[in-house]
Amino acid sequence: MEQLLQQWGIEAIASVGDELTYDPQWHQLMSGTVQPGELVRVRYVGYRQGDKLLYRAKVSPVN
C-alpha cells in the first residue's frame, strides 16, 4: 500500500507518536487547547499530496 501511495505522490504528514509543533493548517486538535508552535503528539496519521492537504493529522497536547 505504501508503494501505491508513493506512486500517487501521497505522503504521511507525520507518524503516530511523533511529537512536533502544532500547525492548525496540517493538524486537527483532538482535545485540549494549544497555540500554534506548541508541542503536540500525533495520534492519527494525516496525508498530503504535495502542498495539497488530503487529511489532517489528529493530534493532542503533550503534557
Short mmCIF file of N, CA and C in Angstrom, two decimals, residues 1-59:
data_model
loop_
_atom_site.label_atom_id
_atom_site.label_comp_id
_atom_site.label_asym_id
_atom_site.label_seq_id
_atom_site.Cartn_x
_atom_site.Cartn_y
_atom_site.Cartn_z
N MET A 1 0.83 -1.19 0.00
CA MET A 1 0.00 0.00 0.00
C MET A 1 0.88 1.25 0.00
N GLU A 2 1.97 1.22 0.78
CA GLU A 2 2.85 2.39 0.84
C GLU A 2 3.44 2.71 -0.53
N GLN A 3 3.76 1.68 -1.31
CA GLN A 3 4.30 1.90 -2.65
C GLN A 3 3.27 2.57 -3.55
N LEU A 4 2.03 2.18 -3.42
CA LEU A 4 0.96 2.77 -4.21
C LEU A 4 0.79 4.25 -3.86
N LEU A 5 0.80 4.56 -2.57
CA LEU A 5 0.69 5.95 -2.14
C LEU A 5 1.85 6.78 -2.68
N GLN A 6 3.06 6.21 -2.64
CA GLN A 6 4.23 6.91 -3.18
C GLN A 6 4.08 7.17 -4.67
N GLN A 7 3.55 6.20 -5.40
CA GLN A 7 3.36 6.37 -6.85
C GLN A 7 2.39 7.51 -7.13
N TRP A 8 1.43 7.71 -6.28
CA TRP A 8 0.45 8.79 -6.44
C TRP A 8 0.95 10.11 -5.86
N GLY A 9 2.13 10.09 -5.24
CA GLY A 9 2.68 11.31 -4.65
C GLY A 9 2.06 11.66 -3.32
N ILE A 10 1.45 10.68 -2.66
CA ILE A 10 0.82 10.92 -1.36
C ILE A 10 1.79 10.53 -0.26
N GLU A 11 1.95 11.44 0.72
CA GLU A 11 2.86 11.15 1.83
C GLU A 11 2.21 11.47 3.16
N ALA A 12 2.65 10.76 4.20
CA ALA A 12 2.14 10.99 5.55
C ALA A 12 2.68 12.31 6.07
N ILE A 13 1.86 13.03 6.82
CA ILE A 13 2.29 14.28 7.44
C ILE A 13 3.25 13.98 8.58
N ALA A 14 2.97 12.95 9.36
CA ALA A 14 3.83 12.53 10.47
C ALA A 14 3.41 11.12 10.86
N SER A 15 4.23 10.48 11.67
CA SER A 15 3.92 9.13 12.16
C SER A 15 3.25 9.20 13.52
N VAL A 16 2.44 8.19 13.82
CA VAL A 16 1.78 8.12 15.13
C VAL A 16 2.85 8.11 16.22
N GLY A 17 2.65 8.93 17.24
CA GLY A 17 3.59 9.02 18.36
C GLY A 17 4.61 10.13 18.21
N ASP A 18 4.77 10.68 17.00
CA ASP A 18 5.71 11.78 16.81
C ASP A 18 5.28 12.99 17.62
N GLU A 19 6.25 13.70 18.16
CA GLU A 19 5.99 14.97 18.83
C GLU A 19 6.51 16.08 17.93
N LEU A 20 5.65 17.05 17.65
CA LEU A 20 6.03 18.14 16.78
C LEU A 20 5.27 19.40 17.16
N THR A 21 5.59 20.50 16.52
CA THR A 21 4.92 21.75 16.85
C THR A 21 3.59 21.83 16.11
N TYR A 22 2.59 22.35 16.82
CA TYR A 22 1.22 22.42 16.30
C TYR A 22 1.10 23.44 15.18
N ASP A 23 0.54 23.00 14.08
CA ASP A 23 0.24 23.87 12.94
C ASP A 23 -1.20 23.56 12.53
N PRO A 24 -2.14 24.48 12.80
CA PRO A 24 -3.55 24.20 12.52
C PRO A 24 -3.84 23.94 11.04
N GLN A 25 -2.94 24.31 10.16
CA GLN A 25 -3.13 24.03 8.73
C GLN A 25 -2.99 22.54 8.45
N TRP A 26 -2.12 21.84 9.19
CA TRP A 26 -1.83 20.42 8.94
C TRP A 26 -2.35 19.49 10.03
N HIS A 27 -2.75 20.04 11.20
CA HIS A 27 -3.14 19.21 12.34
C HIS A 27 -4.54 19.55 12.82
N GLN A 28 -5.26 18.52 13.28
CA GLN A 28 -6.57 18.69 13.91
C GLN A 28 -6.41 18.33 15.37
N LEU A 29 -6.69 19.26 16.25
CA LEU A 29 -6.56 19.04 17.69
C LEU A 29 -7.74 18.19 18.18
N MET A 30 -7.44 17.06 18.82
CA MET A 30 -8.48 16.14 19.29
C MET A 30 -9.08 16.57 20.63
N SER A 31 -8.24 17.15 21.49
CA SER A 31 -8.71 17.56 22.81
C SER A 31 -7.78 18.62 23.36
N GLY A 32 -8.26 19.34 24.37
CA GLY A 32 -7.43 20.36 24.99
C GLY A 32 -7.27 21.58 24.10
N THR A 33 -6.37 22.45 24.51
CA THR A 33 -6.08 23.64 23.73
C THR A 33 -4.57 23.84 23.66
N VAL A 34 -4.11 24.24 22.52
CA VAL A 34 -2.71 24.60 22.31
C VAL A 34 -2.65 25.75 21.32
N GLN A 35 -1.58 26.48 21.38
CA GLN A 35 -1.34 27.57 20.44
C GLN A 35 -0.41 27.07 19.33
N PRO A 36 -0.51 27.65 18.15
CA PRO A 36 0.43 27.27 17.09
C PRO A 36 1.87 27.39 17.58
N GLY A 37 2.66 26.38 17.28
CA GLY A 37 4.06 26.35 17.71
C GLY A 37 4.30 25.55 18.97
N GLU A 38 3.22 25.25 19.74
CA GLU A 38 3.38 24.43 20.95
C GLU A 38 3.48 22.95 20.57
N LEU A 39 4.05 22.17 21.46
CA LEU A 39 4.31 20.76 21.20
C LEU A 39 3.03 19.92 21.30
N VAL A 40 2.82 19.05 20.29
CA VAL A 40 1.69 18.12 20.28
C VAL A 40 2.20 16.73 19.88
N ARG A 41 1.39 15.71 20.17
CA ARG A 41 1.72 14.32 19.80
C ARG A 41 0.71 13.83 18.77
N VAL A 42 1.21 13.20 17.72
CA VAL A 42 0.35 12.69 16.65
C VAL A 42 -0.35 11.42 17.13
N ARG A 43 -1.69 11.39 17.00
CA ARG A 43 -2.49 10.22 17.38
C ARG A 43 -2.95 9.44 16.16
N TYR A 44 -3.24 10.14 15.07
CA TYR A 44 -3.65 9.51 13.80
C TYR A 44 -2.92 10.22 12.66
N VAL A 45 -2.43 9.44 11.73
CA VAL A 45 -1.64 9.98 10.61
C VAL A 45 -2.52 10.82 9.69
N GLY A 46 -1.95 11.90 9.20
CA GLY A 46 -2.59 12.71 8.18
C GLY A 46 -1.84 12.52 6.86
N TYR A 47 -2.45 12.95 5.77
CA TYR A 47 -1.84 12.76 4.45
C TYR A 47 -1.93 14.02 3.61
N ARG A 48 -0.93 14.19 2.76
CA ARG A 48 -0.91 15.30 1.82
C ARG A 48 -0.38 14.80 0.48
N GLN A 49 -0.72 15.54 -0.54
CA GLN A 49 -0.21 15.26 -1.88
C GLN A 49 0.43 16.56 -2.36
N GLY A 50 1.76 16.63 -2.22
CA GLY A 50 2.46 17.88 -2.48
C GLY A 50 2.05 18.90 -1.43
N ASP A 51 1.59 20.06 -1.86
CA ASP A 51 1.13 21.10 -0.93
C ASP A 51 -0.36 20.97 -0.62
N LYS A 52 -1.03 20.02 -1.22
CA LYS A 52 -2.48 19.85 -1.03
C LYS A 52 -2.75 18.92 0.15
N LEU A 53 -3.53 19.40 1.10
CA LEU A 53 -3.91 18.61 2.27
C LEU A 53 -5.03 17.65 1.89
N LEU A 54 -4.84 16.37 2.19
CA LEU A 54 -5.88 15.37 1.95
C LEU A 54 -6.63 15.05 3.24
N TYR A 55 -5.88 14.94 4.34
CA TYR A 55 -6.47 14.58 5.64
C TYR A 55 -5.53 15.08 6.73
N ARG A 56 -6.06 15.91 7.64
CA ARG A 56 -5.23 16.44 8.73
C ARG A 56 -4.81 15.34 9.70
N ALA A 57 -3.58 15.44 10.19
CA ALA A 57 -3.13 14.55 11.26
C ALA A 57 -3.86 14.94 12.54
N LYS A 58 -4.39 13.97 13.26
CA LYS A 58 -5.08 14.25 14.52
C LYS A 58 -4.05 14.21 15.64
N VAL A 59 -4.05 15.27 16.45
CA VAL A 59 -3.02 15.45 17.48
C VAL A 59 -3.65 15.79 18.82
#
